[in-house]
mmCIF file of C-alpha atoms in Angstrom:
data_model
loop_
_atom_site.group_PDB
_atom_site.id
_atom_site.type_symbol
_atom_site.label_atom_id
_atom_site.label_comp_id
_atom_site.label_asym_id
_atom_site.label_seq_id
_atom_site.Cartn_x
_atom_site.Cartn_y
_atom_site.Cartn_z
ATOM 1 C CA GLY A 132 0.000 0.000 0.000
ATOM 2 C CA GLN A 133 0.862 3.655 -0.193
ATOM 3 C CA CYS A 134 0.595 6.331 2.479
ATOM 4 C CA ARG A 135 -1.346 9.395 1.396
ATOM 5 C CA ALA A 136 -1.154 12.703 3.236
ATOM 6 C CA ASP A 137 -4.320 14.123 1.668
ATOM 7 C CA ILE A 138 -6.693 11.774 3.550
ATOM 8 C CA PRO A 139 -8.047 13.230 6.833
ATOM 9 C CA PHE A 140 -6.717 11.265 9.799
ATOM 10 C CA ARG A 141 -8.531 10.716 13.098
ATOM 11 C CA PHE A 142 -7.694 8.686 16.163
ATOM 12 C CA PHE A 143 -9.984 6.358 18.013
ATOM 13 C CA TRP A 144 -9.161 4.338 21.106
ATOM 14 C CA MET A 145 -10.094 0.976 22.567
ATOM 15 C CA TYR A 146 -8.799 -0.097 25.950
ATOM 16 C CA GLY A 147 -9.668 -1.985 29.101
ATOM 17 C CA ASP A 148 -12.887 -3.916 29.379
ATOM 18 C CA PRO A 149 -13.562 -2.494 26.473
ATOM 19 C CA HIS A 150 -13.795 1.251 26.643
ATOM 20 C CA ILE A 151 -14.206 2.767 23.195
ATOM 21 C CA ILE A 152 -13.768 6.336 21.979
ATOM 22 C CA THR A 153 -15.213 6.547 18.479
ATOM 23 C CA LEU A 154 -14.026 8.633 15.521
ATOM 24 C CA ASP A 155 -16.663 11.236 16.402
ATOM 25 C CA GLU A 156 -15.265 11.287 19.992
ATOM 26 C CA ARG A 157 -18.173 9.521 21.694
ATOM 27 C CA GLU A 158 -17.234 7.320 24.629
ATOM 28 C CA TYR A 159 -18.684 3.904 25.385
ATOM 29 C CA THR A 160 -18.082 1.056 27.806
ATOM 30 C CA PHE A 161 -19.076 -2.157 26.075
ATOM 31 C CA ASN A 162 -19.058 -5.614 27.626
ATOM 32 C CA GLY A 163 -20.460 -7.579 24.684
ATOM 33 C CA TRP A 164 -18.924 -10.956 23.925
ATOM 34 C CA GLY A 165 -18.257 -11.740 20.265
ATOM 35 C CA GLU A 166 -16.759 -10.385 17.053
ATOM 36 C CA TYR A 167 -17.455 -6.859 15.845
ATOM 37 C CA THR A 168 -16.614 -4.584 12.933
ATOM 38 C CA LEU A 169 -15.033 -1.514 14.533
ATOM 39 C CA VAL A 170 -14.116 0.463 11.393
ATOM 40 C CA ASP A 171 -15.224 -0.094 7.803
ATOM 41 C CA VAL A 172 -14.078 2.433 5.173
ATOM 42 C CA ILE A 173 -14.465 2.472 1.409
ATOM 43 C CA SER A 174 -12.794 5.458 -0.260
ATOM 44 C CA GLY A 175 -11.929 5.498 -3.941
ATOM 45 C CA ASN A 176 -9.807 2.424 -4.666
ATOM 46 C CA THR A 177 -9.092 1.741 -0.996
ATOM 47 C CA THR A 178 -11.030 -0.412 1.428
ATOM 48 C CA PHE A 179 -10.130 -0.733 5.097
ATOM 49 C CA THR A 180 -11.761 -2.905 7.746
ATOM 50 C CA LEU A 181 -10.830 -3.320 11.416
ATOM 51 C CA GLN A 182 -12.535 -6.065 13.379
ATOM 52 C CA GLY A 183 -12.215 -6.880 17.067
ATOM 53 C CA ARG A 184 -12.997 -9.956 19.117
ATOM 54 C CA THR A 185 -13.929 -9.816 22.774
ATOM 55 C CA GLY A 186 -13.883 -12.625 25.296
ATOM 56 C CA LEU A 187 -14.396 -13.171 28.987
ATOM 57 C CA THR A 188 -11.675 -11.988 31.282
ATOM 58 C CA PHE A 189 -10.166 -13.906 34.180
ATOM 59 C CA THR A 190 -8.435 -13.083 37.465
ATOM 60 C CA ASP A 191 -4.774 -13.957 38.012
ATOM 61 C CA LYS A 192 -5.993 -17.168 39.692
ATOM 62 C CA GLY A 193 -8.103 -18.187 36.685
ATOM 63 C CA SER A 194 -11.579 -17.281 37.932
ATOM 64 C CA GLU A 195 -14.006 -15.758 35.427
ATOM 65 C CA VAL A 196 -14.903 -12.103 35.844
ATOM 66 C CA ASN A 197 -18.217 -10.668 34.645
ATOM 67 C CA ALA A 198 -16.517 -8.469 32.038
ATOM 68 C CA THR A 199 -14.970 -8.756 28.577
ATOM 69 C CA VAL A 200 -11.671 -7.661 27.054
ATOM 70 C CA PHE A 201 -10.387 -7.421 23.502
ATOM 71 C CA THR A 202 -8.695 -10.723 22.656
ATOM 72 C CA ALA A 203 -8.023 -10.254 18.930
ATOM 73 C CA PHE A 204 -7.929 -7.732 16.100
ATOM 74 C CA GLY A 205 -8.013 -8.326 12.375
ATOM 75 C CA VAL A 206 -7.324 -5.647 9.804
ATOM 76 C CA GLN A 207 -7.624 -5.692 6.048
ATOM 77 C CA GLU A 208 -6.563 -2.946 3.642
ATOM 78 C CA ASN A 209 -7.492 -3.876 0.082
ATOM 79 C CA VAL A 210 -6.009 -7.408 -0.165
ATOM 80 C CA SER A 211 -3.479 -7.163 2.713
ATOM 81 C CA ARG A 212 -4.507 -8.818 5.988
ATOM 82 C CA VAL A 213 -3.030 -8.873 9.484
ATOM 83 C CA PHE A 214 -4.466 -10.752 12.468
ATOM 84 C CA VAL A 215 -3.275 -10.442 16.085
ATOM 85 C CA HIS A 216 -4.720 -12.428 18.982
ATOM 86 C CA LEU A 217 -3.941 -13.471 22.526
ATOM 87 C CA ASP A 218 -2.259 -16.853 22.692
ATOM 88 C CA PRO A 219 -4.899 -19.058 24.361
ATOM 89 C CA SER A 220 -2.229 -21.257 25.937
ATOM 90 C CA THR A 221 -0.712 -18.357 27.903
ATOM 91 C CA ASN A 222 -3.432 -15.665 27.745
ATOM 92 C CA ASN A 223 -0.705 -13.019 28.105
ATOM 93 C CA SER A 224 1.288 -13.243 24.866
ATOM 94 C CA LEU A 225 0.379 -12.403 21.277
ATOM 95 C CA VAL A 226 0.189 -14.425 18.073
ATOM 96 C CA VAL A 227 0.671 -12.399 14.857
ATOM 97 C CA PHE A 228 -0.279 -13.434 11.306
ATOM 98 C CA GLY A 229 0.206 -11.465 8.088
ATOM 99 C CA GLY A 230 -1.624 -13.038 5.177
ATOM 100 C CA SER A 231 -1.065 -16.738 5.846
ATOM 101 C CA ARG A 232 2.395 -16.361 7.456
ATOM 102 C CA ASP A 233 2.995 -16.605 11.211
ATOM 103 C CA TYR A 234 5.029 -13.537 12.301
ATOM 104 C CA THR A 235 4.924 -14.262 16.027
ATOM 105 C CA ARG A 236 8.634 -15.070 16.412
ATOM 106 C CA ASP A 237 9.621 -11.969 14.361
ATOM 107 C CA PHE A 238 7.342 -9.849 16.533
ATOM 108 C CA TYR A 239 9.118 -10.897 19.737
ATOM 109 C CA GLU A 240 12.658 -10.960 18.311
ATOM 110 C CA LYS A 241 12.592 -7.642 16.404
ATOM 111 C CA GLY A 242 10.582 -5.539 18.848
ATOM 112 C CA ASP A 243 10.314 -1.950 17.579
ATOM 113 C CA ASN A 244 11.805 -2.958 14.206
ATOM 114 C CA PHE A 245 8.996 -5.420 13.497
ATOM 115 C CA THR A 246 7.066 -5.155 10.203
ATOM 116 C CA VAL A 247 4.644 -7.409 8.345
ATOM 117 C CA ASP A 248 4.915 -7.887 4.583
ATOM 118 C CA THR A 249 1.609 -9.050 3.154
#
């Protein structure tokens, strides 16, 4: 893809159990459990979709808590796809896929120099 400076840019935030600040700066606390489309943009020849998955959260001792957290995000720009999710075996590390390639090891080894080629 190409970066274009002429497209208006806005931030939105998602954090915690999930707290969401939308592109129009509205704030929500949302404890739904499932998969959701968070951003869906079609502009000219570019399409962009961001999806999030939420799941139940647990205490440090493994007990369920009556709340949800983001457990995965998938993004697609035109034909490029990246998927990041919590590793279910540890529940505190990430698994990273770009296209059909597993980038998890690169993610941990390269740190700030990490990139995905899709």
